Amino acid sequence: MQNNVKNIFDSFNDYLVKEQELRTEIRDIVRDIDQAAKEAAIVLQIIHSSMADVPAACAKARTIFATCREGYGKLAALIPAGQYYRYHDHWHYMTQRIVFLIALTIYLEKGFLVNRETAAEILGLTIDQKQGFHLDIEDYLVGILQLASELSRYAVNSVILGDYERPLMISKFVADLNSGFRLLNLKNDSLRKRFDALKYDVKKIEEIVYDISIRGLRTEAAAVAPTAASSATEPSSVEEAKQT
Amino acid sequence: MSTYRGNKRQHFGKGGGRRGREHGDAGAVDENNPVIQCFREYAAILDAKHDKYERIVKISRDITIESKRIIFLLHTIDARKNNLRKVCEEAKERLEAIFRNHFVNIAKELKDQDPYQYARAYTNGMQEFIEAYTFYEYCSGKDISNWDAIQQKLTYKKSQYDVQSDVESATEKDNLNPGSDSPLDVVSTSTLTTTAKKGSETSEMACMLHPQDFVLGLGDLSGEIMRTCVNSLGSGNSDSCFQHCRFMQELYKGFLSVTAVRSRDFSHKMVTLRQSLLKSENVCYNVTVRGGEAAKWGTTDDVSSALFQVQLSKDDDDEGIFF
């Protein structure tokens, strides 16, 4: 019996050592992807200071996503089948941030919300758990929530830059997001906590819209320079919203 | 019927109906909005996931309760009553029943899923079960199984679960059906299980035993052994105290050999294990110094045992239920 206990712990130690080795490899790859993601985040900060450079920043971010995609490919090759959630904690923060960056880029380019499938596609992932390495739904949703806080900041800065139309667009977009998130039954977990912060972003943006409206800045901007205010990428749904 | 319909239309026309108002408000739910459509889908996926998690937690809780009872049962083994065989038989049967009735259901839930995603849902039940199972093996004088052996028992072949699970599969389908109109995961699992039932006979499903759960379960085992050790002193069977104590020393050595484990539970368990070990060593010490007869009368209730809250004067049989 005594020997048996020793055997058990020996094999347990072997198991731990193997796991540790794999985790080290994962960590290396994750660090590389994370580094790239940081670059993208820095590039996209330009939106808060200059309107004209936004398309270029988006293009740059797109190339960085391609790098991330490669990294995810390596990661997918490393993770044994059916063990995604065993090592999930290594990359879930990073994935959330990258989803946020993708969502921001697509919002800036096209003005709509990237869905989970497209976000996964950009990273070379699937949304189907059974196909192995996928984009976890909660990571996606947290990424989208990060987008909301970034947009509240973007709204402030676009007012500073003299674009009074953009906050209105953002307001509508974030309101949509908000009502979307209200459809979810969230458990009391990190996603829930993150969601609870969304209402402050909504409030902040609504206050900006209020400030603009009450000073008549909105109509003025729309009447005087509609072409200057709206970039070429403005979506039609927002145009409609403006009219009403 | 027709008046009712008319009413409804009227409401709709005025925009007073619930749906009408929703379309009117900017912030309310607009079903045509692509964002809303996406989120409907996400909601379904999340709900399916949470439901599955909760179902597993429920099973896990049942396993915990039954395991605690089995441990309690095993504590009734008493050399004076000569009931070792009878109790072990019963414990074995009940442990087998847990495999048959509970773990098979977890395995069903985990079919075609990443088991690590739901590992947290049943870790408590699993640890308690491991404690009961290894305690049974210890009591009946067998070797403690390695986790591979138990994992083997937790892997269910197709033929094995098909016979007994007619009723269960019906309930399982009921569970799956409500959400099956939209979420991707649920649809594919339900279709997969049905095809598996009809088609390939070799299909296999498993309730994953996390090695760490196994080792933590062994850590819990030490508490039970300590109790057995103290109990056997009470029943005058002081020789076996030394045997129990030696086993715990082995266990402690094993725990010490583990390095670099990523868990707070683990170090916590180490502390408890050490306390249990010290308690049983103290018992052995007293047996040696004072003889089995004297130790029973509370002479172990000295400074060191007070430190670890040993209460030998209490009826130790009760304690099985507290831990």
PDB file of C-alpha atoms in Angstrom, chain A residues 19-241:
ATOM      1  CA  GLU A  19       1.234  20.520 -18.158  1.00  0.00           C
ATOM      2  CA  GLN A  20       3.774  23.067 -17.005  1.00  0.00           C
ATOM      3  CA  GLU A  21       5.835  22.656 -20.150  1.00  0.00           C
ATOM      4  CA  LEU A  22       2.840  23.170 -22.363  1.00  0.00           C
ATOM      5  CA  ARG A  23       1.822  26.223 -20.385  1.00  0.00           C
ATOM      6  CA  THR A  24       5.259  27.734 -20.876  1.00  0.00           C
ATOM      7  CA  GLU A  25       4.971  27.310 -24.629  1.00  0.00           C
ATOM      8  CA  ILE A  26       1.502  28.788 -24.611  1.00  0.00           C
ATOM      9  CA  ARG A  27       2.697  31.740 -22.606  1.00  0.00           C
ATOM     10  CA  ASP A  28       5.412  32.516 -25.140  1.00  0.00           C
ATOM     11  CA  ILE A  29       2.990  32.572 -28.035  1.00  0.00           C
ATOM     12  CA  VAL A  30       0.441  34.537 -26.088  1.00  0.00           C
ATOM     13  CA  ARG A  31       3.056  37.144 -25.258  1.00  0.00           C
ATOM     14  CA  ASP A  32       3.846  37.634 -28.942  1.00  0.00           C
ATOM     15  CA  ILE A  33       0.198  38.033 -29.879  1.00  0.00           C
ATOM     16  CA  ASP A  34      -0.320  40.358 -26.964  1.00  0.00           C
ATOM     17  CA  GLN A  35       2.553  42.501 -28.135  1.00  0.00           C
ATOM     18  CA  ALA A  36       1.001  42.841 -31.566  1.00  0.00           C
ATOM     19  CA  ALA A  37      -2.373  43.636 -30.041  1.00  0.00           C
ATOM     20  CA  LYS A  38      -0.793  46.406 -28.039  1.00  0.00           C
ATOM     21  CA  GLU A  39       0.573  47.960 -31.210  1.00  0.00           C
ATOM     22  CA  ALA A  40      -2.887  47.905 -32.720  1.00  0.00           C
ATOM     23  CA  ALA A  41      -4.282  49.561 -29.613  1.00  0.00           C
ATOM     24  CA  ILE A  42      -1.673  52.301 -29.861  1.00  0.00           C
ATOM     25  CA  VAL A  43      -2.317  52.849 -33.546  1.00  0.00           C
ATOM     26  CA  LEU A  44      -6.044  53.183 -32.941  1.00  0.00           C
ATOM     27  CA  GLN A  45      -5.544  55.826 -30.273  1.00  0.00           C
ATOM     28  CA  ILE A  46      -5.194  58.303 -33.113  1.00  0.00           C
ATOM     29  CA  ILE A  47      -8.982  58.500 -33.327  1.00  0.00           C
ATOM     30  CA  HIS A  48      -8.996  60.621 -30.201  1.00  0.00           C
ATOM     31  CA  SER A  49      -6.787  63.316 -31.676  1.00  0.00           C
ATOM     32  CA  SER A  50      -7.232  63.387 -35.419  1.00  0.00           C
ATOM     33  CA  MET A  51     -10.171  62.667 -37.676  1.00  0.00           C
ATOM     34  CA  ALA A  52      -8.275  62.520 -40.922  1.00  0.00           C
ATOM     35  CA  ASP A  53      -5.917  59.733 -39.921  1.00  0.00           C
ATOM     36  CA  VAL A  54      -8.609  57.282 -38.967  1.00  0.00           C
ATOM     37  CA  PRO A  55      -8.750  55.274 -42.231  1.00  0.00           C
ATOM     38  CA  ALA A  56      -4.982  54.861 -42.216  1.00  0.00           C
ATOM     39  CA  ALA A  57      -5.056  53.694 -38.612  1.00  0.00           C
ATOM     40  CA  CYS A  58      -7.728  51.145 -39.464  1.00  0.00           C
ATOM     41  CA  ALA A  59      -5.683  49.822 -42.348  1.00  0.00           C
ATOM     42  CA  LYS A  60      -2.664  49.520 -40.089  1.00  0.00           C
ATOM     43  CA  ALA A  61      -4.716  47.736 -37.451  1.00  0.00           C
ATOM     44  CA  ARG A  62      -5.926  45.298 -40.084  1.00  0.00           C
ATOM     45  CA  THR A  63      -2.379  44.279 -40.902  1.00  0.00           C
ATOM     46  CA  ILE A  64      -1.713  43.735 -37.224  1.00  0.00           C
ATOM     47  CA  PHE A  65      -4.764  41.499 -36.956  1.00  0.00           C
ATOM     48  CA  ALA A  66      -3.209  39.375 -39.656  1.00  0.00           C
ATOM     49  CA  THR A  67      -0.185  38.934 -37.381  1.00  0.00           C
ATOM     50  CA  CYS A  68      -2.484  37.983 -34.513  1.00  0.00           C
ATOM     51  CA  ARG A  69      -4.159  35.505 -36.792  1.00  0.00           C
ATOM     52  CA  GLU A  70      -0.845  33.761 -37.352  1.00  0.00           C
ATOM     53  CA  GLY A  71      -0.278  33.637 -33.619  1.00  0.00           C
ATOM     54  CA  TYR A  72      -3.677  32.104 -33.030  1.00  0.00           C
ATOM     55  CA  GLY A  73      -2.873  29.520 -35.662  1.00  0.00           C
ATOM     56  CA  LYS A  74       0.196  28.490 -33.688  1.00  0.00           C
ATOM     57  CA  LEU A  75      -1.805  28.425 -30.499  1.00  0.00           C
ATOM     58  CA  ALA A  76      -4.481  26.259 -32.062  1.00  0.00           C
ATOM     59  CA  ALA A  77      -1.865  23.793 -33.206  1.00  0.00           C
ATOM     60  CA  LEU A  78      -0.488  23.572 -29.694  1.00  0.00           C
ATOM     61  CA  ILE A  79      -3.672  22.948 -27.751  1.00  0.00           C
ATOM     62  CA  PRO A  80      -4.754  19.306 -27.654  1.00  0.00           C
ATOM     63  CA  ALA A  81      -8.275  18.599 -28.829  1.00  0.00           C
ATOM     64  CA  GLY A  82     -10.933  19.160 -26.214  1.00  0.00           C
ATOM     65  CA  GLN A  83      -8.655  21.028 -23.842  1.00  0.00           C
ATOM     66  CA  TYR A  84      -9.396  24.586 -24.928  1.00  0.00           C
ATOM     67  CA  TYR A  85     -10.853  25.533 -21.576  1.00  0.00           C
ATOM     68  CA  ARG A  86      -8.031  23.936 -19.673  1.00  0.00           C
ATOM     69  CA  TYR A  87      -5.653  26.659 -20.815  1.00  0.00           C
ATOM     70  CA  HIS A  88      -8.233  29.270 -21.594  1.00  0.00           C
ATOM     71  CA  ASP A  89      -7.067  31.573 -18.810  1.00  0.00           C
ATOM     72  CA  HIS A  90      -3.839  32.230 -20.676  1.00  0.00           C
ATOM     73  CA  TRP A  91      -5.460  33.989 -23.566  1.00  0.00           C
ATOM     74  CA  HIS A  92      -8.887  35.119 -22.555  1.00  0.00           C
ATOM     75  CA  TYR A  93      -7.906  38.641 -21.527  1.00  0.00           C
ATOM     76  CA  MET A  94      -5.891  39.005 -24.655  1.00  0.00           C
ATOM     77  CA  THR A  95      -8.698  37.698 -26.830  1.00  0.00           C
ATOM     78  CA  GLN A  96     -11.121  40.100 -25.232  1.00  0.00           C
ATOM     79  CA  ARG A  97      -8.872  42.994 -26.056  1.00  0.00           C
ATOM     80  CA  ILE A  98      -8.315  41.863 -29.610  1.00  0.00           C
ATOM     81  CA  VAL A  99     -12.054  41.452 -30.131  1.00  0.00           C
ATOM     82  CA  PHE A 100     -12.438  44.982 -28.840  1.00  0.00           C
ATOM     83  CA  LEU A 101      -9.842  46.258 -31.299  1.00  0.00           C
ATOM     84  CA  ILE A 102     -11.474  44.431 -34.183  1.00  0.00           C
ATOM     85  CA  ALA A 103     -14.873  45.742 -33.207  1.00  0.00           C
ATOM     86  CA  LEU A 104     -13.506  49.263 -32.974  1.00  0.00           C
ATOM     87  CA  THR A 105     -11.811  49.026 -36.345  1.00  0.00           C
ATOM     88  CA  ILE A 106     -14.943  47.753 -38.031  1.00  0.00           C
ATOM     89  CA  TYR A 107     -17.052  50.366 -36.316  1.00  0.00           C
ATOM     90  CA  LEU A 108     -14.746  53.093 -37.553  1.00  0.00           C
ATOM     91  CA  GLU A 109     -14.736  51.706 -41.065  1.00  0.00           C
ATOM     92  CA  LYS A 110     -18.316  50.655 -41.527  1.00  0.00           C
ATOM     93  CA  GLY A 111     -20.273  51.884 -38.539  1.00  0.00           C
ATOM     94  CA  PHE A 112     -21.818  48.618 -37.469  1.00  0.00           C
ATOM     95  CA  LEU A 113     -21.171  46.012 -34.839  1.00  0.00           C
ATOM     96  CA  VAL A 114     -18.966  43.124 -35.826  1.00  0.00           C
ATOM     97  CA  ASN A 115     -20.686  39.847 -35.091  1.00  0.00           C
ATOM     98  CA  ARG A 116     -19.033  36.925 -33.437  1.00  0.00           C
ATOM     99  CA  GLU A 117     -18.595  35.017 -36.635  1.00  0.00           C
ATOM    100  CA  THR A 118     -16.782  37.802 -38.447  1.00  0.00           C
ATOM    101  CA  ALA A 119     -14.575  38.561 -35.475  1.00  0.00           C
ATOM    102  CA  ALA A 120     -13.624  34.903 -35.302  1.00  0.00           C
ATOM    103  CA  GLU A 121     -12.958  34.856 -39.020  1.00  0.00           C
ATOM    104  CA  ILE A 122     -10.556  37.767 -38.798  1.00  0.00           C
ATOM    105  CA  LEU A 123      -8.559  35.833 -36.232  1.00  0.00           C
ATOM    106  CA  GLY A 124      -8.765  32.624 -38.212  1.00  0.00           C
ATOM    107  CA  LEU A 125     -10.961  31.001 -35.592  1.00  0.00           C
ATOM    108  CA  THR A 126     -14.371  29.395 -35.694  1.00  0.00           C
ATOM    109  CA  ILE A 127     -17.313  29.897 -33.405  1.00  0.00           C
ATOM    110  CA  ASP A 128     -17.995  26.211 -33.136  1.00  0.00           C
ATOM    111  CA  GLN A 129     -16.528  24.621 -30.059  1.00  0.00           C
ATOM    112  CA  LYS A 130     -16.411  21.235 -31.681  1.00  0.00           C
ATOM    113  CA  GLN A 131     -13.933  22.400 -34.264  1.00  0.00           C
ATOM    114  CA  GLY A 132     -11.358  22.979 -31.593  1.00  0.00           C
ATOM    115  CA  PHE A 133      -9.865  26.378 -31.117  1.00  0.00           C
ATOM    116  CA  HIS A 134     -12.713  28.854 -31.242  1.00  0.00           C
ATOM    117  CA  LEU A 135     -13.742  32.319 -30.139  1.00  0.00           C
ATOM    118  CA  ASP A 136     -15.443  31.946 -26.793  1.00  0.00           C
ATOM    119  CA  ILE A 137     -18.738  33.777 -26.670  1.00  0.00           C
ATOM    120  CA  GLU A 138     -18.033  35.446 -23.353  1.00  0.00           C
ATOM    121  CA  ASP A 139     -14.705  36.739 -24.585  1.00  0.00           C
ATOM    122  CA  TYR A 140     -16.483  38.194 -27.566  1.00  0.00           C
ATOM    123  CA  LEU A 141     -19.115  39.876 -25.415  1.00  0.00           C
ATOM    124  CA  VAL A 142     -16.584  41.350 -23.011  1.00  0.00           C
ATOM    125  CA  GLY A 143     -14.667  42.695 -25.985  1.00  0.00           C
ATOM    126  CA  ILE A 144     -17.838  44.381 -27.216  1.00  0.00           C
ATOM    127  CA  LEU A 145     -18.382  45.937 -23.795  1.00  0.00           C
ATOM    128  CA  GLN A 146     -14.904  47.384 -23.918  1.00  0.00           C
ATOM    129  CA  LEU A 147     -15.862  48.928 -27.227  1.00  0.00           C
ATOM    130  CA  ALA A 148     -18.697  50.792 -25.514  1.00  0.00           C
ATOM    131  CA  SER A 149     -16.372  52.474 -23.031  1.00  0.00           C
ATOM    132  CA  GLU A 150     -13.938  53.383 -25.752  1.00  0.00           C
ATOM    133  CA  LEU A 151     -16.759  54.906 -27.779  1.00  0.00           C
ATOM    134  CA  SER A 152     -17.838  57.059 -24.862  1.00  0.00           C
ATOM    135  CA  ARG A 153     -14.368  58.501 -24.848  1.00  0.00           C
ATOM    136  CA  TYR A 154     -14.430  58.828 -28.608  1.00  0.00           C
ATOM    137  CA  ALA A 155     -17.662  60.809 -28.341  1.00  0.00           C
ATOM    138  CA  VAL A 156     -16.052  63.329 -25.999  1.00  0.00           C
ATOM    139  CA  ASN A 157     -13.037  63.742 -28.213  1.00  0.00           C
ATOM    140  CA  SER A 158     -14.997  64.065 -31.408  1.00  0.00           C
ATOM    141  CA  VAL A 159     -16.825  67.010 -29.830  1.00  0.00           C
ATOM    142  CA  ILE A 160     -13.474  68.524 -28.997  1.00  0.00           C
ATOM    143  CA  LEU A 161     -12.457  68.037 -32.611  1.00  0.00           C
ATOM    144  CA  GLY A 162     -15.613  69.825 -33.712  1.00  0.00           C
ATOM    145  CA  ASP A 163     -17.589  66.860 -35.009  1.00  0.00           C
ATOM    146  CA  TYR A 164     -21.009  67.262 -33.445  1.00  0.00           C
ATOM    147  CA  GLU A 165     -22.682  64.556 -35.470  1.00  0.00           C
ATOM    148  CA  ARG A 166     -20.592  61.656 -34.347  1.00  0.00           C
ATOM    149  CA  PRO A 167     -21.816  61.581 -30.732  1.00  0.00           C
ATOM    150  CA  LEU A 168     -25.349  61.123 -32.066  1.00  0.00           C
ATOM    151  CA  MET A 169     -24.282  58.159 -34.143  1.00  0.00           C
ATOM    152  CA  ILE A 170     -22.385  56.708 -31.243  1.00  0.00           C
ATOM    153  CA  SER A 171     -25.349  57.232 -28.995  1.00  0.00           C
ATOM    154  CA  LYS A 172     -27.589  55.236 -31.261  1.00  0.00           C
ATOM    155  CA  PHE A 173     -25.025  52.504 -31.655  1.00  0.00           C
ATOM    156  CA  VAL A 174     -24.423  52.143 -27.937  1.00  0.00           C
ATOM    157  CA  ALA A 175     -28.167  52.204 -27.261  1.00  0.00           C
ATOM    158  CA  ASP A 176     -28.495  49.264 -29.636  1.00  0.00           C
ATOM    159  CA  LEU A 177     -25.713  47.486 -27.828  1.00  0.00           C
ATOM    160  CA  ASN A 178     -27.373  48.179 -24.525  1.00  0.00           C
ATOM    161  CA  SER A 179     -30.687  46.753 -25.606  1.00  0.00           C
ATOM    162  CA  GLY A 180     -28.824  43.785 -27.062  1.00  0.00           C
ATOM    163  CA  PHE A 181     -27.125  43.055 -23.772  1.00  0.00           C
ATOM    164  CA  ARG A 182     -30.426  43.354 -21.996  1.00  0.00           C
ATOM    165  CA  LEU A 183     -31.583  40.263 -23.852  1.00  0.00           C
ATOM    166  CA  LEU A 184     -28.934  38.160 -22.188  1.00  0.00           C
ATOM    167  CA  ASN A 185     -29.474  36.297 -18.950  1.00  0.00           C
ATOM    168  CA  LEU A 186     -26.153  36.855 -17.319  1.00  0.00           C
ATOM    169  CA  LYS A 187     -24.803  34.906 -14.430  1.00  0.00           C
ATOM    170  CA  ASN A 188     -23.056  36.655 -11.627  1.00  0.00           C
ATOM    171  CA  ASP A 189     -19.636  36.473 -13.195  1.00  0.00           C
ATOM    172  CA  SER A 190     -17.061  38.758 -14.749  1.00  0.00           C
ATOM    173  CA  LEU A 191     -19.222  39.351 -17.802  1.00  0.00           C
ATOM    174  CA  ARG A 192     -22.024  40.525 -15.560  1.00  0.00           C
ATOM    175  CA  LYS A 193     -19.736  42.926 -13.738  1.00  0.00           C
ATOM    176  CA  ARG A 194     -18.476  44.290 -17.001  1.00  0.00           C
ATOM    177  CA  PHE A 195     -22.038  44.668 -18.266  1.00  0.00           C
ATOM    178  CA  ASP A 196     -23.016  46.633 -15.183  1.00  0.00           C
ATOM    179  CA  ALA A 197     -20.511  49.263 -16.226  1.00  0.00           C
ATOM    180  CA  LEU A 198     -22.208  49.679 -19.595  1.00  0.00           C
ATOM    181  CA  LYS A 199     -24.910  51.942 -18.210  1.00  0.00           C
ATOM    182  CA  TYR A 200     -22.307  54.521 -17.237  1.00  0.00           C
ATOM    183  CA  ASP A 201     -21.003  54.569 -20.777  1.00  0.00           C
ATOM    184  CA  VAL A 202     -24.540  54.983 -22.069  1.00  0.00           C
ATOM    185  CA  LYS A 203     -25.181  57.792 -19.604  1.00  0.00           C
ATOM    186  CA  LYS A 204     -21.979  59.550 -20.509  1.00  0.00           C
ATOM    187  CA  ILE A 205     -22.792  59.493 -24.201  1.00  0.00           C
ATOM    188  CA  GLU A 206     -26.357  60.646 -23.593  1.00  0.00           C
ATOM    189  CA  GLU A 207     -25.049  63.596 -21.646  1.00  0.00           C
ATOM    190  CA  ILE A 208     -22.856  64.561 -24.548  1.00  0.00           C
ATOM    191  CA  VAL A 209     -25.831  64.363 -26.903  1.00  0.00           C
ATOM    192  CA  TYR A 210     -27.796  66.477 -24.461  1.00  0.00           C
ATOM    193  CA  ASP A 211     -25.074  69.100 -24.293  1.00  0.00           C
ATOM    194  CA  ILE A 212     -24.915  69.269 -28.048  1.00  0.00           C
ATOM    195  CA  SER A 213     -28.689  69.444 -28.478  1.00  0.00           C
ATOM    196  CA  ILE A 214     -29.332  72.076 -25.849  1.00  0.00           C
ATOM    197  CA  ARG A 215     -26.834  74.455 -27.360  1.00  0.00           C
ATOM    198  CA  GLY A 216     -28.207  73.948 -30.817  1.00  0.00           C
ATOM    199  CA  LEU A 217     -24.836  72.751 -32.000  1.00  0.00           C
ATOM    200  CA  ARG A 218     -26.367  69.773 -33.643  1.00  0.00           C
ATOM    201  CA  THR A 219     -28.648  71.518 -36.107  1.00  0.00           C
ATOM    202  CA  GLU A 220     -26.032  74.114 -36.769  1.00  0.00           C
ATOM    203  CA  ALA A 221     -23.475  71.518 -37.693  1.00  0.00           C
ATOM    204  CA  ALA A 222     -25.966  69.617 -39.810  1.00  0.00           C
ATOM    205  CA  ALA A 223     -27.062  72.733 -41.625  1.00  0.00           C
ATOM    206  CA  VAL A 224     -23.705  74.351 -42.159  1.00  0.00           C
ATOM    207  CA  ALA A 225     -21.380  71.541 -43.001  1.00  0.00           C
ATOM    208  CA  PRO A 226     -22.996  68.155 -43.444  1.00  0.00           C
ATOM    209  CA  THR A 227     -20.279  66.992 -45.794  1.00  0.00           C
ATOM    210  CA  ALA A 228     -17.436  68.053 -43.557  1.00  0.00           C
ATOM    211  CA  ALA A 229     -18.888  66.402 -40.513  1.00  0.00           C
ATOM    212  CA  SER A 230     -19.722  63.059 -41.991  1.00  0.00           C
ATOM    213  CA  SER A 231     -16.929  60.939 -43.292  1.00  0.00           C
ATOM    214  CA  ALA A 232     -17.401  58.738 -46.333  1.00  0.00           C
ATOM    215  CA  THR A 233     -17.818  55.658 -44.212  1.00  0.00           C
ATOM    216  CA  GLU A 234     -20.944  56.828 -42.483  1.00  0.00           C
ATOM    217  CA  PRO A 235     -23.659  54.168 -42.589  1.00  0.00           C
ATOM    218  CA  SER A 236     -27.108  54.745 -44.017  1.00  0.00           C
ATOM    219  CA  SER A 237     -28.901  53.774 -40.835  1.00  0.00           C
ATOM    220  CA  VAL A 238     -27.293  56.676 -39.086  1.00  0.00           C
ATOM    221  CA  GLU A 239     -28.323  59.004 -41.860  1.00  0.00           C
ATOM    222  CA  GLU A 240     -31.903  57.990 -41.265  1.00  0.00           C
ATOM    223  CA  ALA A 241     -31.540  58.522 -37.566  1.00  0.00           C
TER     224      ALA A 241
END
